Each structure stands twice: as C-alpha cells, then as structure tokens.
CSV table of C-alpha atoms and ligand atoms in Angstrom, one decimal:
chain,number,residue,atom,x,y,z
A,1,UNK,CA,-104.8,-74.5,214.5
A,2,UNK,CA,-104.2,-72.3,211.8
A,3,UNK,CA,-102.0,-73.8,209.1
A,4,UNK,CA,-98.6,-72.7,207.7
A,5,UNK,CA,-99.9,-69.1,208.5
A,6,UNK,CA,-97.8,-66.4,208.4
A,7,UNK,CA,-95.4,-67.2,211.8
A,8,UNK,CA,-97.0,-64.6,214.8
A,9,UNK,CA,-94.9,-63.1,217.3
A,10,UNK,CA,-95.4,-65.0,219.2
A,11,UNK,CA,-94.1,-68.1,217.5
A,12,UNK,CA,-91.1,-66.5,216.1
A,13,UNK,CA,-90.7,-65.6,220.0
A,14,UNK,CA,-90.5,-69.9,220.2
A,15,UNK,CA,-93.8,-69.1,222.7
A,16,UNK,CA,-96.5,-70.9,220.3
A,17,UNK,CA,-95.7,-74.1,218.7
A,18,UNK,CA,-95.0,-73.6,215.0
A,19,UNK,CA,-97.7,-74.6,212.5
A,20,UNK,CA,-97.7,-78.0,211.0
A,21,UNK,CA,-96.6,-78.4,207.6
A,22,UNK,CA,-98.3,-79.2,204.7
A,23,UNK,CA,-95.7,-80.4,202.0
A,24,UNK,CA,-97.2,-82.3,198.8
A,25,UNK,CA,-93.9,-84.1,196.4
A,26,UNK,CA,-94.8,-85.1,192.7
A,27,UNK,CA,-95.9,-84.4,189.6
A,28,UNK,CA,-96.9,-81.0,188.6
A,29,UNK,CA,-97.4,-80.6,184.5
A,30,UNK,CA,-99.1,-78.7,181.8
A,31,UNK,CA,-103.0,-79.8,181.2
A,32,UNK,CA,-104.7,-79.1,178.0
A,33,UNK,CA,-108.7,-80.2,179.0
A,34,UNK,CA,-111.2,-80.1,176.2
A,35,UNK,CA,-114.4,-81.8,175.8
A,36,UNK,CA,-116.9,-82.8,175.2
A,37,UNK,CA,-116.0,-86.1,172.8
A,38,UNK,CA,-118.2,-88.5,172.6
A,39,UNK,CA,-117.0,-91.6,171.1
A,40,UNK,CA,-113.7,-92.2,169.4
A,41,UNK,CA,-112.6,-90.4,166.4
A,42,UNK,CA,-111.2,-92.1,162.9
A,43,UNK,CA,-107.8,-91.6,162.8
A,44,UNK,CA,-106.6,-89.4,160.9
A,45,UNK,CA,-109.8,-86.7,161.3
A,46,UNK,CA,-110.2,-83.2,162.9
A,47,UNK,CA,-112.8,-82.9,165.4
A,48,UNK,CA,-113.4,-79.3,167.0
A,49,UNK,CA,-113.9,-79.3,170.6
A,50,UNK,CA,-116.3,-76.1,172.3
A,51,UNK,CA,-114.7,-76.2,176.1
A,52,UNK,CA,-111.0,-75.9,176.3
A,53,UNK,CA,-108.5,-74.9,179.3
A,54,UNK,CA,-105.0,-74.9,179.4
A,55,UNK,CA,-103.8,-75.0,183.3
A,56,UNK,CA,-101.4,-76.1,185.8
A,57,UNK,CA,-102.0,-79.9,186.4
A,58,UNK,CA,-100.5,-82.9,187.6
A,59,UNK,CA,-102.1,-84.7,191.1
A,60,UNK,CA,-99.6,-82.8,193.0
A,61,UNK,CA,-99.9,-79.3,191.2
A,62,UNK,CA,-104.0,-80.1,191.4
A,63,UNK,CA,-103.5,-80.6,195.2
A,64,UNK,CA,-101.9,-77.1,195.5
A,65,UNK,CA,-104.0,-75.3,193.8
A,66,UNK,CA,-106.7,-77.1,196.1
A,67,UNK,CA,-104.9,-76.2,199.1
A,68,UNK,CA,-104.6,-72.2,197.6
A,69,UNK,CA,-108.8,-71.9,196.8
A,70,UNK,CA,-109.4,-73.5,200.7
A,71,UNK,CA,-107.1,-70.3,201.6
A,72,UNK,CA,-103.7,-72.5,202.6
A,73,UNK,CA,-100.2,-71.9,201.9
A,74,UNK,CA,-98.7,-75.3,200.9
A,75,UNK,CA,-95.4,-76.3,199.8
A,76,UNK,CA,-94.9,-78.2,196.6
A,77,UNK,CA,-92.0,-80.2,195.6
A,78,UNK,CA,-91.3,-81.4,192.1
A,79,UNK,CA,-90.2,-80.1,188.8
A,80,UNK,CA,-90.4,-77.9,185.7
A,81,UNK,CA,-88.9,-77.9,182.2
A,82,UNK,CA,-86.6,-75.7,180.9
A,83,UNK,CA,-88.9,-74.0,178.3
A,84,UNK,CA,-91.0,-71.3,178.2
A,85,UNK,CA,-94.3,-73.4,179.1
A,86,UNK,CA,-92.2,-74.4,182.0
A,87,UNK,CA,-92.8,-70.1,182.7
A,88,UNK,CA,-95.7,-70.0,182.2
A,89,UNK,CA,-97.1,-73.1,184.8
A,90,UNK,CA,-94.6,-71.5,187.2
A,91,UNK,CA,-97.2,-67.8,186.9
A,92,UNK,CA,-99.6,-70.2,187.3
A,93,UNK,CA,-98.7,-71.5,190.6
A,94,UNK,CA,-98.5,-67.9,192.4
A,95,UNK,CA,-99.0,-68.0,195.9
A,96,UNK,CA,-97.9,-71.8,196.5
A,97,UNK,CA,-94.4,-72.1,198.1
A,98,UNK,CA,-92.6,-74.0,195.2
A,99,UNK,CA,-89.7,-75.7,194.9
A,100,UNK,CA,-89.4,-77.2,191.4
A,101,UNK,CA,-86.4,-78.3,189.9
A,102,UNK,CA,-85.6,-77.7,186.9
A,103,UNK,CA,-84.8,-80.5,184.3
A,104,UNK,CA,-83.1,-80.5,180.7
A,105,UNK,CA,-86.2,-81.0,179.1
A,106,UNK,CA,-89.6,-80.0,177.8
A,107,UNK,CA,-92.2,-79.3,179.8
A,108,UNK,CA,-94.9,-82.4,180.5
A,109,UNK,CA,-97.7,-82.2,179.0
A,110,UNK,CA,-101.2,-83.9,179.5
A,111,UNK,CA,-104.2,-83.5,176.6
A,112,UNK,CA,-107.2,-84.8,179.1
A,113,UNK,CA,-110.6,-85.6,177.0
A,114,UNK,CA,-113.5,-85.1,178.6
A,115,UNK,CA,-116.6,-87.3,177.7
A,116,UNK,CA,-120.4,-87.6,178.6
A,117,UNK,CA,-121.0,-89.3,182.1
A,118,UNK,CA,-117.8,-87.8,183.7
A,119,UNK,CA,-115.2,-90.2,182.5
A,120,UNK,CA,-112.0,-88.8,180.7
A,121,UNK,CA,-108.7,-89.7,178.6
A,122,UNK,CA,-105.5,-88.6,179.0
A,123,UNK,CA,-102.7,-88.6,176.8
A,124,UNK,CA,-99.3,-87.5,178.3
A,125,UNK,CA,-95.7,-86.4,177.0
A,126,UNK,CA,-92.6,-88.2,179.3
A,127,UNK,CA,-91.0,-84.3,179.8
A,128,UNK,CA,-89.5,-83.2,182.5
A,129,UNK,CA,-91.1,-85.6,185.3
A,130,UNK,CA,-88.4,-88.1,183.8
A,131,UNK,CA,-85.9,-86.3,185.8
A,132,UNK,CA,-87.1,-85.4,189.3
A,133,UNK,CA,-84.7,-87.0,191.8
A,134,UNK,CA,-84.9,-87.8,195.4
A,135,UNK,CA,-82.3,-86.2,195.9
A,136,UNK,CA,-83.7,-82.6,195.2
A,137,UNK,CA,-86.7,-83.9,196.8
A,138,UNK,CA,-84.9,-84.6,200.1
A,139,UNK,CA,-83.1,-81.2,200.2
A,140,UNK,CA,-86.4,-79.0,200.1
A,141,UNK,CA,-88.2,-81.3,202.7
A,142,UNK,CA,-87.2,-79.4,205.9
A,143,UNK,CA,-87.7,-81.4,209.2
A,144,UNK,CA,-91.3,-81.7,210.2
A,145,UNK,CA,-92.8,-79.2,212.7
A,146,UNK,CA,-95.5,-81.2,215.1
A,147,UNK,CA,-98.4,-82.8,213.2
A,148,UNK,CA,-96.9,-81.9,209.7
A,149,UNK,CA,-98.0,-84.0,206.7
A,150,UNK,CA,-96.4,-84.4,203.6
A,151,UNK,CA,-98.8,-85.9,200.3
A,152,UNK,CA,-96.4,-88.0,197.5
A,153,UNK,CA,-98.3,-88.1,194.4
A,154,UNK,CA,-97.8,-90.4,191.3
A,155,UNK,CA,-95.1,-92.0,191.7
A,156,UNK,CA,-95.7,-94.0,188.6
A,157,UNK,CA,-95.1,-91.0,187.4
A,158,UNK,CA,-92.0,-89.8,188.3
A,159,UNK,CA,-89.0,-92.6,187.5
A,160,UNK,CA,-86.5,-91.1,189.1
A,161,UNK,CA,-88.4,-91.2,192.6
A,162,UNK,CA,-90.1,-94.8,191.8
A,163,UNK,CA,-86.4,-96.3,191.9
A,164,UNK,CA,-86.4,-96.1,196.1
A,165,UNK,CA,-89.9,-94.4,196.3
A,166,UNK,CA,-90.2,-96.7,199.8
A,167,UNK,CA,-86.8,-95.6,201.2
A,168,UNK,CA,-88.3,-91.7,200.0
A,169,UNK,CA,-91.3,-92.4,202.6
A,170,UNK,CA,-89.3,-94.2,205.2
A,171,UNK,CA,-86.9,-91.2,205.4
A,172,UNK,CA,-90.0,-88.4,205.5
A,173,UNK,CA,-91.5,-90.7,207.9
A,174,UNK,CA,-88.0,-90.1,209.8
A,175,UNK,CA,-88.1,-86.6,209.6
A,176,UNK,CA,-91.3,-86.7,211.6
A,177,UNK,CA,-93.7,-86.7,208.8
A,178,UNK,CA,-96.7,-88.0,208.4
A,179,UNK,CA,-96.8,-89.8,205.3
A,180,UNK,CA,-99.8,-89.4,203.0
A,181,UNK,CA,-99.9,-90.9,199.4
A,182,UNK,CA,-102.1,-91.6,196.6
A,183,UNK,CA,-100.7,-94.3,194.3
A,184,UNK,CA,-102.3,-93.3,190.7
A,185,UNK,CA,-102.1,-95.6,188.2
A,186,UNK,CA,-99.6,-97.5,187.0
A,187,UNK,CA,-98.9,-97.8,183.0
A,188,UNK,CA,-98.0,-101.2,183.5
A,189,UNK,CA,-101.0,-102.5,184.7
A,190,UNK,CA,-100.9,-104.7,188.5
A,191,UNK,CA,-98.0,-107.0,187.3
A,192,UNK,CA,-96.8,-109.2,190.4
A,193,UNK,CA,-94.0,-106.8,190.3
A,194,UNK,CA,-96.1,-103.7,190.9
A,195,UNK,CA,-98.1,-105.4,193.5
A,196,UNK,CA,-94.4,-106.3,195.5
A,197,UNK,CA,-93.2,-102.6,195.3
A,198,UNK,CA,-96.4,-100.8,196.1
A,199,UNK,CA,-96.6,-102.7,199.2
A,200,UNK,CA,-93.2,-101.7,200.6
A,201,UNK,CA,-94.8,-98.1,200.0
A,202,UNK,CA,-98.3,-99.1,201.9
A,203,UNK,CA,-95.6,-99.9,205.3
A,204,UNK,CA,-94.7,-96.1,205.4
A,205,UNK,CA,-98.2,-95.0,204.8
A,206,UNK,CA,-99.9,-93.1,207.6
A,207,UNK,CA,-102.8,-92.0,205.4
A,208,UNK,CA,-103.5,-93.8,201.8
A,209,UNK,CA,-105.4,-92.5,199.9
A,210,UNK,CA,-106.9,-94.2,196.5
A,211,UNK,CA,-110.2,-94.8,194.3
A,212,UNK,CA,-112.8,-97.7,194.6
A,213,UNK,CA,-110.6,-99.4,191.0
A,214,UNK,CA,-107.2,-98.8,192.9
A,215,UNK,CA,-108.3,-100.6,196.3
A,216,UNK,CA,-109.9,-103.7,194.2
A,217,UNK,CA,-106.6,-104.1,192.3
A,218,UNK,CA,-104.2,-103.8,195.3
A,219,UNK,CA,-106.6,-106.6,196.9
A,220,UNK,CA,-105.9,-108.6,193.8
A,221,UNK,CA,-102.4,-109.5,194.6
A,222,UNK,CA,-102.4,-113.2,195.3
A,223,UNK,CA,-106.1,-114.2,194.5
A,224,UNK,CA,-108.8,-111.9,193.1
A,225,UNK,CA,-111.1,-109.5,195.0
A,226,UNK,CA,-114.6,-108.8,194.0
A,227,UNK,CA,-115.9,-107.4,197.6
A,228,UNK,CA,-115.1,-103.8,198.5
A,229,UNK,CA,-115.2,-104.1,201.9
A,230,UNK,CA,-112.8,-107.5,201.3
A,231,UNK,CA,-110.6,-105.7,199.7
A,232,UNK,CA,-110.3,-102.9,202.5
A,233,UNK,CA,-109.9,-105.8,205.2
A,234,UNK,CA,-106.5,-106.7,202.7
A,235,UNK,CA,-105.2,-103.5,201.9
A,236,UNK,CA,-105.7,-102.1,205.1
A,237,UNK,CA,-103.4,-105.1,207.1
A,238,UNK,CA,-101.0,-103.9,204.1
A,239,UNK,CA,-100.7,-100.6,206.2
A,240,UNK,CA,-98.7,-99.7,209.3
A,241,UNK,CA,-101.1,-100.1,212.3
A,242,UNK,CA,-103.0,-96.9,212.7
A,243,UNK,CA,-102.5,-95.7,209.5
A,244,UNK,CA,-105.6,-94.5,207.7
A,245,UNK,CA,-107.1,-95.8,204.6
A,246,UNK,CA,-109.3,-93.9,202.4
A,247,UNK,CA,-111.2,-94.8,199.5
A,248,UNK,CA,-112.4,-92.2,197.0
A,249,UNK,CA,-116.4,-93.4,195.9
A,250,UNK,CA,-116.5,-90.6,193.4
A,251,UNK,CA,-120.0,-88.8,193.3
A,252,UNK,CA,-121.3,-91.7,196.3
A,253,UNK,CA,-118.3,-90.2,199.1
A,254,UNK,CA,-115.7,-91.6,200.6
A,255,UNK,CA,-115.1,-94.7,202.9
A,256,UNK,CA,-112.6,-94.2,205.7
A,257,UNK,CA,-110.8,-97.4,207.3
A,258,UNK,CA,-108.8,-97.4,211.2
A,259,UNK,CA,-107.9,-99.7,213.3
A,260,UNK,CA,-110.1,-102.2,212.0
A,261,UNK,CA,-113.5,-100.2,211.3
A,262,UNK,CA,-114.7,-98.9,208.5
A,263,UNK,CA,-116.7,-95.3,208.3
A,264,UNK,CA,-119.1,-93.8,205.2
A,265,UNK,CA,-119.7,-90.6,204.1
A,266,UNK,CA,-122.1,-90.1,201.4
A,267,UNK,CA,-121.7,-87.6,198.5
A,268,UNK,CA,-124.2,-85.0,197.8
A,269,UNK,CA,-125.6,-86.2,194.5
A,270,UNK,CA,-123.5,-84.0,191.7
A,271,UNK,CA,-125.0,-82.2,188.9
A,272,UNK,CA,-123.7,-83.0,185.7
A,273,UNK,CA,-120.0,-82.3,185.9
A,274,UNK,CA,-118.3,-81.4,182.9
A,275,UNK,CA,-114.8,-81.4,184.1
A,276,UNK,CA,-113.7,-84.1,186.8
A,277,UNK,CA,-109.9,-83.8,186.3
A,278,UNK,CA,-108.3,-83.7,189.3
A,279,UNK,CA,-111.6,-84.9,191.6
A,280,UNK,CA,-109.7,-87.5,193.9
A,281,UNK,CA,-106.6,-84.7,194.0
A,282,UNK,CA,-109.1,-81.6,195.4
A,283,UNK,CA,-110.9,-84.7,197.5
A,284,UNK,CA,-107.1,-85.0,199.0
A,285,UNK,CA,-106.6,-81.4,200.0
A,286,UNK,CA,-109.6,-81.3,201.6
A,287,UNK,CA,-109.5,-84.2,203.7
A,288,UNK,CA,-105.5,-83.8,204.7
A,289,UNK,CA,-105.9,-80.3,205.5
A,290,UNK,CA,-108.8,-81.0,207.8
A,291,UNK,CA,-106.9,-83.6,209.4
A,292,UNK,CA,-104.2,-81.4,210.0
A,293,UNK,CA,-106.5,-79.0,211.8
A,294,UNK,CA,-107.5,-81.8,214.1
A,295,UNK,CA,-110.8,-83.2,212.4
A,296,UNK,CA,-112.3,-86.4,213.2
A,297,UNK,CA,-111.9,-88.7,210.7
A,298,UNK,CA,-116.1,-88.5,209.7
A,299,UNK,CA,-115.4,-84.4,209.3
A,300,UNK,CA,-112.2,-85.2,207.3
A,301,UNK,CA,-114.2,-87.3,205.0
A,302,UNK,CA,-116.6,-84.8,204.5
A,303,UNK,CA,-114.2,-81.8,204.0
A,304,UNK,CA,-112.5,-83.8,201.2
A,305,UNK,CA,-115.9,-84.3,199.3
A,306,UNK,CA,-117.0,-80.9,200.1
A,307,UNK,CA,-113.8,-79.5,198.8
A,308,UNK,CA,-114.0,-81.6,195.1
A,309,UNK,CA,-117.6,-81.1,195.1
A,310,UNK,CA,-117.1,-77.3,195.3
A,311,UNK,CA,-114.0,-77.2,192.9
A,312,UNK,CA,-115.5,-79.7,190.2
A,313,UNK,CA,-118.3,-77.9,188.5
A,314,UNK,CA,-116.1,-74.2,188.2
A,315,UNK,CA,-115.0,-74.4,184.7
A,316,UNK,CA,-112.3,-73.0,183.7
A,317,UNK,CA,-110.7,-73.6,187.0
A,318,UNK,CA,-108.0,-70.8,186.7
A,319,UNK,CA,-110.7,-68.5,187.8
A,320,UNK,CA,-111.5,-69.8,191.7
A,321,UNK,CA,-109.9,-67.2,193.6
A,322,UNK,CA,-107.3,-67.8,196.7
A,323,UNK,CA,-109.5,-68.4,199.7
A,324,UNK,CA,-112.7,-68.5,197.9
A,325,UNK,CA,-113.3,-71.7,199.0
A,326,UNK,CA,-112.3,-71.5,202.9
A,327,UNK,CA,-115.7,-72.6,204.1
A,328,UNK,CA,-115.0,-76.3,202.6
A,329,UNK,CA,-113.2,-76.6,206.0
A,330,UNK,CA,-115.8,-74.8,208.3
A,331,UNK,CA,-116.9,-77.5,211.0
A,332,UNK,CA,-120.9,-78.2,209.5
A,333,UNK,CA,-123.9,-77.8,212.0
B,401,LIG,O1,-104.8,-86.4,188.8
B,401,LIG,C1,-105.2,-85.7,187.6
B,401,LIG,C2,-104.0,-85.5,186.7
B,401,LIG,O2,-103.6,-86.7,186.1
B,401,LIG,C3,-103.1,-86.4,184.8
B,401,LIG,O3,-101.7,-86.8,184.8
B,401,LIG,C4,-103.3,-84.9,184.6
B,401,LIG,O4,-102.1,-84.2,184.6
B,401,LIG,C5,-104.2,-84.5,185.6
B,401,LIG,O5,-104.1,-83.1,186.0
C-alpha cells in the first residue's frame, strides 16, 4: 500500500480504500548543530567550532523530514513563532503537510553540541512550544482512514499538551488512530510524579517507542531495574495488550517486544558519525512507515535502523533530497 499518495481515481471514486495516515503531533523548533567540542569550556571563553548547520529540528520536525527523504507525504502538527525565524523553518519544511500554529512568541531554539564518540548537548530556549494547545492539535487531526498512525513526540516538551497528554491519546485512539509515541526526556528527571503520569500515557500506546536509558528508568518506578530484558517484561505489562514496544540500541539495533516475546535486530556497525541529532527520530520514520505498509515487525525494525543509518552520516542534512532515500523501505533479499 502506498502511503498518503496522491488520492487515484479510483479512490476519490470511493472504489479503493483510502491510504492510511501518517500524522506526527509535537515539537518542531530551530536547531543550531555545531561540533566538534571536546571537553567543557571555561566560562566566560570563545571557542570556534569547524562544522555548523542551522535546520529545522525538534523530534517531530526530525520525523518529517525523515518521512520526506523516504519519499512520504506526512502531516505534522505543532507550532511556530511569530518571528521571522519562525519563516524561515516554515521554507524549511516544504513538501510536509503542516499545520503549525502560530504562538505570541519567539521561535524555539536548540544549540545541540556535538562531541567525540557520538554523544551531544543541547541547550534549548522555552519559545513558542510553551503555547501549543490540544485544542489546535485536535482540530487538524481529521478522523483516521484504516491503518492510520499518528506519532506524539516530546511531550515534555510541550506544556500545554502535557496538562491532559493521556486524554490527547485516548481521544486519537478514538478517532481510530493508532497511537505511536516516544516519550523524550523529561527535565525533571523520573520523580514518582513523572513515573504516575507517563504511565496513563503507556495505556493508550499502541507502539512505544524509546531508548535503552528511557526503558531502564520507566522500569525503575517502584524498585530499581538493572536487566534490560527486566525492564521490557515491566514496561511492556505497562502497555495495552498488543501494543508494541520498541527499544532504540543506538549503533547495536533495535529490540522489538509483543505479546510477550521479544525480537533483535542488529545494527550494521556505523562509521564514525559526526552528527547523531535526531537518530532515534529518523529510527521512528522508518520503522512506523514500514509498519504502515504492512511489515513484519523484524522488517520494521530493520527499516527504522536502515532509515537512521542512512540519514546520520549526511552532513549538513538540509541537502538529502525528497525521495532520495526510498529504498530504506524496499523489502531486503
Ligand atoms: O530529538 C532530537 C531533537 O531534540 C532536541 O530538542 C533538538 O531540537 C533535536 O532536533
């Protein structure tokens, strides 16, 4: 099945099922990535930096422009500022269905630091993702077509969502979604509090999707977790029953978890990667969008870490062409 294509003839005609959706809600930002720093500077120095871009970012803007390289048309829900950065990121998003409201306020921004190994830093305005509301997120969410998914990213993020962010998925779920989200994060740190809410958000999950350090904290709400396949076994009876859980491994793949059995798909070993902002967002593209088309969930796995393996190493990204990476979601022989 081809997704959100163009509507054919045919299906306009109401002879061919229409497409499923493929709607991602959250935070979509300025980035500012520069590296390479290596160790932390005195405060109050200069340091120059050689590699610089500034791009759309955000999980949710990253997942777009994911979606737009593998050759999809996406729709992505969430805000701007009302400056003339906010312009510019909107340019920068051409192609991608948008509907982004716009907020009193500057644009966010995020200065991401790259350092040796992989590992970064980011350092983020509040902005505009202050202000997105539910509200303007549950106008542009039109009823789900068979098979539809919609992807909520960063919630942490985005206050003005967090408030009911559980009765935000319940109601997608109602409109025939399924619900897809990757937690991020939160500033806070795993307070009791933060393990209580995120749970009511696991119930509406039909796909979660997080990293090997997100999975270990979630499994560390009563007692602590050291074991990652323990930890699956608790986050995974957090979930509706035959909702997927993913875990991002990085370079070493991904570990996919249904109905009680776990599945491994191991990463092609990566070359030295400069830039890894937005690896576990690209690794979400690929895997929804082949599970949209029908994949198993083995192929899905390996779609997402064939679509961040191909994205990671182009620096600057700005320059990967719509489409160009289409054959991240060709069935392998
Ligand atoms: O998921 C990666 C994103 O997180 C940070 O918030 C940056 O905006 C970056 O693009």
């Amino acid at each position: 099945m081809k997704l959100d294509s163009p509507q054919s003839h045919l299906a306009q005609s109401g002879l061919e099922p229409a497409p499923p959706r493929f709607s991602i809600v959250g935070d979509v930002s300025v980035d500012l990535v520069l590296g390479t720093l290596d160790g932390w500077p005195k405060i109050g120095t200069e340091q120059l930096l050689p590699r610089s871009e500034l791009r759309a970012g955000g999980s949710a803007a990253n997942s777009a422009l994911a979606a737009r390289h593998l050759g999809l048309s996406p729709h992505l829900i969430g805000a701007i500022g009302e400056d003339d950065l906010a312009q510019w990121l909107l340019l920068q998003l051409t192609g991608i269905r948008v509907d982004l409201q716009t907020c009193a306020s500057d644009t966010t921004m995020s200065v991401g630091l790259l350092h040796t190994g992989g590992e970064r830093t980011f350092f983020t305005s509040y902005g505009h993702l202050q202000h997105l509301s539910p509200d303007f997120v549950l106008r542009h969410l039109p009823p789900a077509t068979p098979g539809s998914v919609v992807l909520f990213t960063a919630p942490f993020l985005l206050p003005g969502l967090r408030a009911d962010f559980a009765g935000l998925l319940a109601e997608a779920s109602r409109q025939g979604y399924q619900v897809a989200l990757d937690t991020g994060w939160p500033p806070e740190g795993w307070t009791p509090q933060v393990h209580r809410e995120v749970e009511s958000w696991l119930a509406q999950c039909d796909h979660l999707l997080v990293n090997e350090l997100e999975t270990m904290s979630l499994a560390s709400g009563q007692d602590e977790c050291h074991d990652l396949e323990q930890a699956v076994q608790r986050v995974a009876a957090l979930l509706k029953p035959g909702a997927h859980l993913i875990v991002k491994l990085g370079a070493a793949g991904a570990l996919g978890h249904v109905d009680g059995r776990s599945l491994r798909y191991a990463g092609e070993a990566a070359l030295d990667i400069f830039d890894t902002v937005g690896a576990g967002d690209s690794f979400n593209t690929g895997y929804l969008a082949a599970r949209l088309n029908r994949a198993s969930l083995a192929d899905a796995l390996a779609a997402g870490c064939r679509t961040a393996a191909a994205i990671l190493p182009r620096f600057p990204r700005k320059r990967i062409a719509a489409g160009e990476l289409a054959h991240c979601l060709l069935p392998q022989t």
